[in-house]
Amino acid sequence: MPLPPLPGRPRLGRAPLPPLLLLLLLVGPARPISFQLPGKARKCLREEIHRDTLVTGEYEISAPPGSSAGPSANLKITDSAGHILYAKEDATKGKFAFTTEDYDMFEACFESKLPVGTGRMPDQLVTLDMKHGVEAKNYEEIAKVEKLKPLEVELRRLEDLSESIVNDFAYMKKREEEMRDTNESTNTRVLYFSIFSMCCLIGLATWQVFYLRRFFKAKKLIE
């Protein structure tokens, strides 16, 4: 039998989190990507991004400690059509920003440059921090320009985040409708092809029956 709570001391429990706080906890900041870039190598990162979306990024290329050769690589960002959105030769550290014109697959490629006559270059460390949408907006600058309070800035960020989520769901719904239409069209074509194949088989079987009957009659095997 459980004991009653002591007077004057409320029973401890976990209060539910507010929806806004829960949304902030679920959507955390993106972490940068780090990878090794060997000499004479080319590595690319691809990501699908919606149209009219601000994309910002920071990159840094550094040689391993103790290496006599400094970092040296080329950076190029293109879309699926091959249009160059950002390019930098002998890139070591910098920032980039662009706005997408359409939903597309974007590719960021790092190509290592090997100095002539120095042998194999040690692996370089590449760090890329790429943000888009709500993450790419500088809300501190927005707060300074529009003279917003911290709570108003947070509400603005939540509003943009909610709009981004709604747009993602709308795009997913559109893709689902397109896939459903494609499946229905494919099923209709398969049905028509099956009916056509069945008619061809029935016609071929009927022709074979008449042909064999005429053949056997010509050979006087049947009357």
Tab-separated table of C-alpha atoms in Angstrom:
chain	number	residue	atom	x	y	z
A	1	MET	CA	0.000	0.000	0.000
A	2	PRO	CA	1.676	3.311	-1.033
A	3	LEU	CA	2.290	5.891	1.679
A	4	PRO	CA	0.470	9.237	1.428
A	5	PRO	CA	2.623	12.290	0.629
A	6	LEU	CA	3.904	14.312	3.554
A	7	PRO	CA	1.985	17.512	4.273
A	8	GLY	CA	3.598	20.658	3.003
A	9	ARG	CA	5.827	18.787	0.545
A	10	PRO	CA	4.368	18.440	-2.935
A	11	ARG	CA	4.878	15.224	-4.839
A	12	LEU	CA	7.698	15.510	-7.365
A	13	GLY	CA	6.949	14.915	-11.008
A	14	ARG	CA	8.002	15.831	-14.527
A	15	ALA	CA	6.102	18.731	-15.999
A	16	PRO	CA	5.503	18.517	-19.775
A	17	LEU	CA	7.736	20.682	-21.913
A	18	PRO	CA	6.120	23.612	-23.735
A	19	PRO	CA	5.683	22.981	-27.485
A	20	LEU	CA	7.980	25.864	-28.467
A	21	LEU	CA	10.772	24.635	-26.188
A	22	LEU	CA	10.340	21.090	-27.453
A	23	LEU	CA	10.625	22.334	-31.059
A	24	LEU	CA	13.850	24.156	-30.214
A	25	LEU	CA	15.291	21.038	-28.600
A	26	LEU	CA	14.373	18.810	-31.540
A	27	VAL	CA	15.811	21.151	-34.168
A	28	GLY	CA	19.400	21.657	-33.087
A	29	PRO	CA	22.197	23.442	-34.882
A	30	ALA	CA	23.955	21.595	-37.677
A	31	ARG	CA	27.480	20.433	-37.039
A	32	PRO	CA	30.341	20.983	-39.489
A	33	ILE	CA	31.684	18.104	-41.568
A	34	SER	CA	35.374	17.165	-41.429
A	35	PHE	CA	37.217	14.709	-43.674
A	36	GLN	CA	40.708	13.928	-44.956
A	37	LEU	CA	41.663	15.001	-48.474
A	38	PRO	CA	44.626	13.008	-49.852
A	39	GLY	CA	46.986	14.365	-52.483
A	40	LYS	CA	45.751	14.304	-56.084
A	41	ALA	CA	42.260	13.479	-54.788
A	42	ARG	CA	38.837	14.969	-55.346
A	43	LYS	CA	35.977	14.620	-52.910
A	44	CYS	CA	32.452	15.973	-53.345
A	45	LEU	CA	29.492	16.473	-51.043
A	46	ARG	CA	25.951	16.566	-52.449
A	47	GLU	CA	22.742	17.876	-50.949
A	48	GLU	CA	19.227	18.554	-52.217
A	49	ILE	CA	17.972	22.058	-51.419
A	50	HIS	CA	14.608	23.706	-52.099
A	51	ARG	CA	14.144	26.722	-54.355
A	52	ASP	CA	14.540	30.314	-53.128
A	53	THR	CA	16.639	29.127	-50.178
A	54	LEU	CA	19.589	31.023	-48.753
A	55	VAL	CA	22.713	28.870	-48.487
A	56	THR	CA	25.776	29.942	-46.523
A	57	GLY	CA	28.936	28.091	-45.647
A	58	GLU	CA	32.355	28.300	-44.097
A	59	TYR	CA	35.300	26.121	-45.015
A	60	GLU	CA	38.831	25.630	-43.781
A	61	ILE	CA	41.582	23.496	-45.261
A	62	SER	CA	44.583	22.741	-43.090
A	63	ALA	CA	47.608	20.482	-43.452
A	64	PRO	CA	48.465	17.955	-40.717
A	65	PRO	CA	50.755	19.181	-37.904
A	66	GLY	CA	54.432	18.870	-38.759
A	67	SER	CA	53.889	19.035	-42.501
A	68	SER	CA	56.238	21.287	-44.458
A	69	ALA	CA	53.716	21.764	-47.295
A	70	GLY	CA	50.907	24.173	-46.663
A	71	PRO	CA	47.261	23.476	-47.527
A	72	SER	CA	46.386	23.814	-51.169
A	73	ALA	CA	43.086	22.843	-52.764
A	74	ASN	CA	40.409	24.114	-55.131
A	75	LEU	CA	36.769	24.500	-54.159
A	76	LYS	CA	33.876	24.520	-56.615
A	77	ILE	CA	30.143	24.504	-55.926
A	78	THR	CA	27.834	23.623	-58.833
A	79	ASP	CA	24.265	22.541	-59.469
A	80	SER	CA	23.069	19.536	-61.452
A	81	ALA	CA	23.290	21.534	-64.714
A	82	GLY	CA	26.965	22.359	-64.098
A	83	HIS	CA	26.450	26.045	-63.336
A	84	ILE	CA	29.203	27.328	-61.066
A	85	LEU	CA	27.769	29.016	-57.975
A	86	TYR	CA	31.083	29.495	-56.182
A	87	ALA	CA	34.681	28.745	-57.107
A	88	LYS	CA	37.958	29.379	-55.315
A	89	GLU	CA	41.455	28.318	-56.296
A	90	ASP	CA	44.140	27.751	-53.669
A	91	ALA	CA	41.412	27.848	-51.042
A	92	THR	CA	42.500	27.684	-47.422
A	93	LYS	CA	39.744	29.417	-45.460
A	94	GLY	CA	36.708	31.446	-46.408
A	95	LYS	CA	32.960	31.862	-46.647
A	96	PHE	CA	30.385	31.633	-49.426
A	97	ALA	CA	26.710	32.403	-49.880
A	98	PHE	CA	24.150	32.014	-52.654
A	99	THR	CA	20.392	31.701	-53.131
A	100	THR	CA	18.924	28.761	-55.002
A	101	GLU	CA	16.679	29.423	-57.996
A	102	ASP	CA	15.063	26.005	-58.143
A	103	TYR	CA	14.904	22.729	-56.255
A	104	ASP	CA	18.079	20.931	-57.280
A	105	MET	CA	21.006	18.791	-56.223
A	106	PHE	CA	24.006	20.933	-55.319
A	107	GLU	CA	27.564	19.663	-55.164
A	108	ALA	CA	30.568	21.045	-53.298
A	109	CYS	CA	33.863	19.578	-54.538
A	110	PHE	CA	37.317	19.891	-52.985
A	111	GLU	CA	40.245	19.006	-55.252
A	112	SER	CA	43.711	18.669	-53.768
A	113	LYS	CA	46.604	20.359	-55.592
A	114	LEU	CA	49.957	18.628	-55.446
A	115	PRO	CA	52.973	20.963	-55.768
A	116	VAL	CA	55.360	19.911	-58.525
A	117	GLY	CA	58.488	18.137	-57.343
A	118	THR	CA	57.540	17.696	-53.703
A	119	GLY	CA	56.340	14.090	-53.858
A	120	ARG	CA	53.159	12.974	-52.176
A	121	MET	CA	51.352	15.677	-50.232
A	122	PRO	CA	50.109	14.657	-46.766
A	123	ASP	CA	46.385	14.341	-46.251
A	124	GLN	CA	44.757	17.690	-45.688
A	125	LEU	CA	41.988	18.221	-43.187
A	126	VAL	CA	38.880	19.817	-44.699
A	127	THR	CA	36.172	21.296	-42.472
A	128	LEU	CA	32.908	22.428	-44.071
A	129	ASP	CA	30.031	24.065	-42.232
A	130	MET	CA	27.154	24.445	-44.681
A	131	LYS	CA	23.803	25.904	-43.648
A	132	HIS	CA	20.609	26.667	-45.512
A	133	GLY	CA	17.167	27.986	-44.750
A	134	VAL	CA	16.571	29.112	-41.179
A	135	GLU	CA	20.066	28.090	-40.080
A	136	ALA	CA	21.661	30.377	-42.666
A	137	LYS	CA	19.899	33.532	-41.476
A	138	ASN	CA	21.788	35.900	-39.187
A	139	TYR	CA	19.162	36.724	-36.594
A	140	GLU	CA	21.575	38.861	-34.604
A	141	GLU	CA	21.912	41.187	-37.581
A	142	ILE	CA	18.142	41.131	-38.097
A	143	ALA	CA	17.633	42.084	-34.449
A	144	LYS	CA	20.016	45.034	-34.804
A	145	VAL	CA	18.395	46.299	-37.997
A	146	GLU	CA	14.786	45.915	-36.838
A	147	LYS	CA	15.568	46.639	-33.147
A	148	LEU	CA	13.957	43.457	-31.910
A	149	LYS	CA	13.986	42.144	-28.372
A	150	PRO	CA	15.459	38.687	-27.630
A	151	LEU	CA	11.998	37.161	-27.272
A	152	GLU	CA	10.889	38.714	-30.548
A	153	VAL	CA	13.985	37.360	-32.282
A	154	GLU	CA	13.230	33.883	-30.954
A	155	LEU	CA	9.643	34.159	-32.127
A	156	ARG	CA	10.856	35.279	-35.558
A	157	ARG	CA	13.151	32.268	-35.721
A	158	LEU	CA	10.321	29.943	-34.697
A	159	GLU	CA	8.078	31.520	-37.321
A	160	ASP	CA	10.682	30.949	-40.036
A	161	LEU	CA	11.270	27.421	-38.776
A	162	SER	CA	7.556	26.641	-38.811
A	163	GLU	CA	7.273	28.030	-42.346
A	164	SER	CA	10.206	25.888	-43.427
A	165	ILE	CA	8.607	22.769	-41.947
A	166	VAL	CA	5.292	23.568	-43.659
A	167	ASN	CA	7.099	24.001	-46.983
A	168	ASP	CA	8.879	20.679	-46.490
A	169	PHE	CA	5.596	18.919	-45.814
A	170	ALA	CA	4.015	20.597	-48.844
A	171	TYR	CA	6.896	19.429	-51.025
A	172	MET	CA	6.635	15.890	-49.615
A	173	LYS	CA	2.891	15.900	-50.340
A	174	LYS	CA	3.551	17.062	-53.898
A	175	ARG	CA	6.159	14.346	-54.416
A	176	GLU	CA	3.754	11.768	-52.989
A	177	GLU	CA	1.063	12.878	-55.439
A	178	GLU	CA	3.524	12.673	-58.338
A	179	MET	CA	4.625	9.201	-57.280
A	180	ARG	CA	0.993	8.094	-56.914
A	181	ASP	CA	0.181	9.399	-60.403
A	182	THR	CA	3.236	7.593	-61.761
A	183	ASN	CA	2.194	4.337	-60.073
A	184	GLU	CA	-1.361	4.632	-61.382
A	185	SER	CA	-0.085	5.353	-64.892
A	186	THR	CA	2.287	2.384	-64.698
A	187	ASN	CA	-0.474	0.083	-63.446
A	188	THR	CA	-2.748	1.197	-66.298
A	189	ARG	CA	-0.033	0.549	-68.869
A	190	VAL	CA	0.697	-2.887	-67.371
A	191	LEU	CA	-3.019	-3.722	-67.470
A	192	TYR	CA	-3.337	-2.718	-71.135
A	193	PHE	CA	-0.170	-4.617	-72.009
A	194	SER	CA	-1.475	-7.709	-70.205
A	195	ILE	CA	-4.781	-7.519	-72.103
A	196	PHE	CA	-2.911	-7.057	-75.393
A	197	SER	CA	-0.627	-10.015	-74.618
A	198	MET	CA	-3.628	-12.173	-73.721
A	199	CYS	CA	-5.387	-11.260	-76.969
A	200	CYS	CA	-2.217	-12.083	-78.919
A	201	LEU	CA	-1.924	-15.479	-77.203
A	202	ILE	CA	-5.586	-16.297	-77.808
A	203	GLY	CA	-5.251	-15.257	-81.451
A	204	LEU	CA	-2.075	-17.309	-81.873
A	205	ALA	CA	-3.654	-20.370	-80.248
A	206	THR	CA	-6.738	-20.073	-82.487
A	207	TRP	CA	-4.560	-19.781	-85.606
A	208	GLN	CA	-2.548	-22.827	-84.563
A	209	VAL	CA	-5.709	-24.886	-84.081
A	210	PHE	CA	-7.067	-23.996	-87.542
A	211	TYR	CA	-3.663	-24.457	-89.148
A	212	LEU	CA	-3.098	-27.908	-87.608
A	213	ARG	CA	-6.632	-28.984	-88.483
A	214	ARG	CA	-6.150	-27.942	-92.102
A	215	PHE	CA	-2.744	-29.681	-92.138
A	216	PHE	CA	-4.129	-32.926	-90.767
A	217	LYS	CA	-6.992	-32.819	-93.257
A	218	ALA	CA	-4.516	-32.315	-96.104
A	219	LYS	CA	-2.579	-35.372	-94.899
A	220	LYS	CA	-5.909	-37.258	-94.592
A	221	LEU	CA	-5.229	-37.962	-90.921
A	222	ILE	CA	-8.622	-36.651	-89.903
A	223	GLU	CA	-11.876	-36.179	-91.731
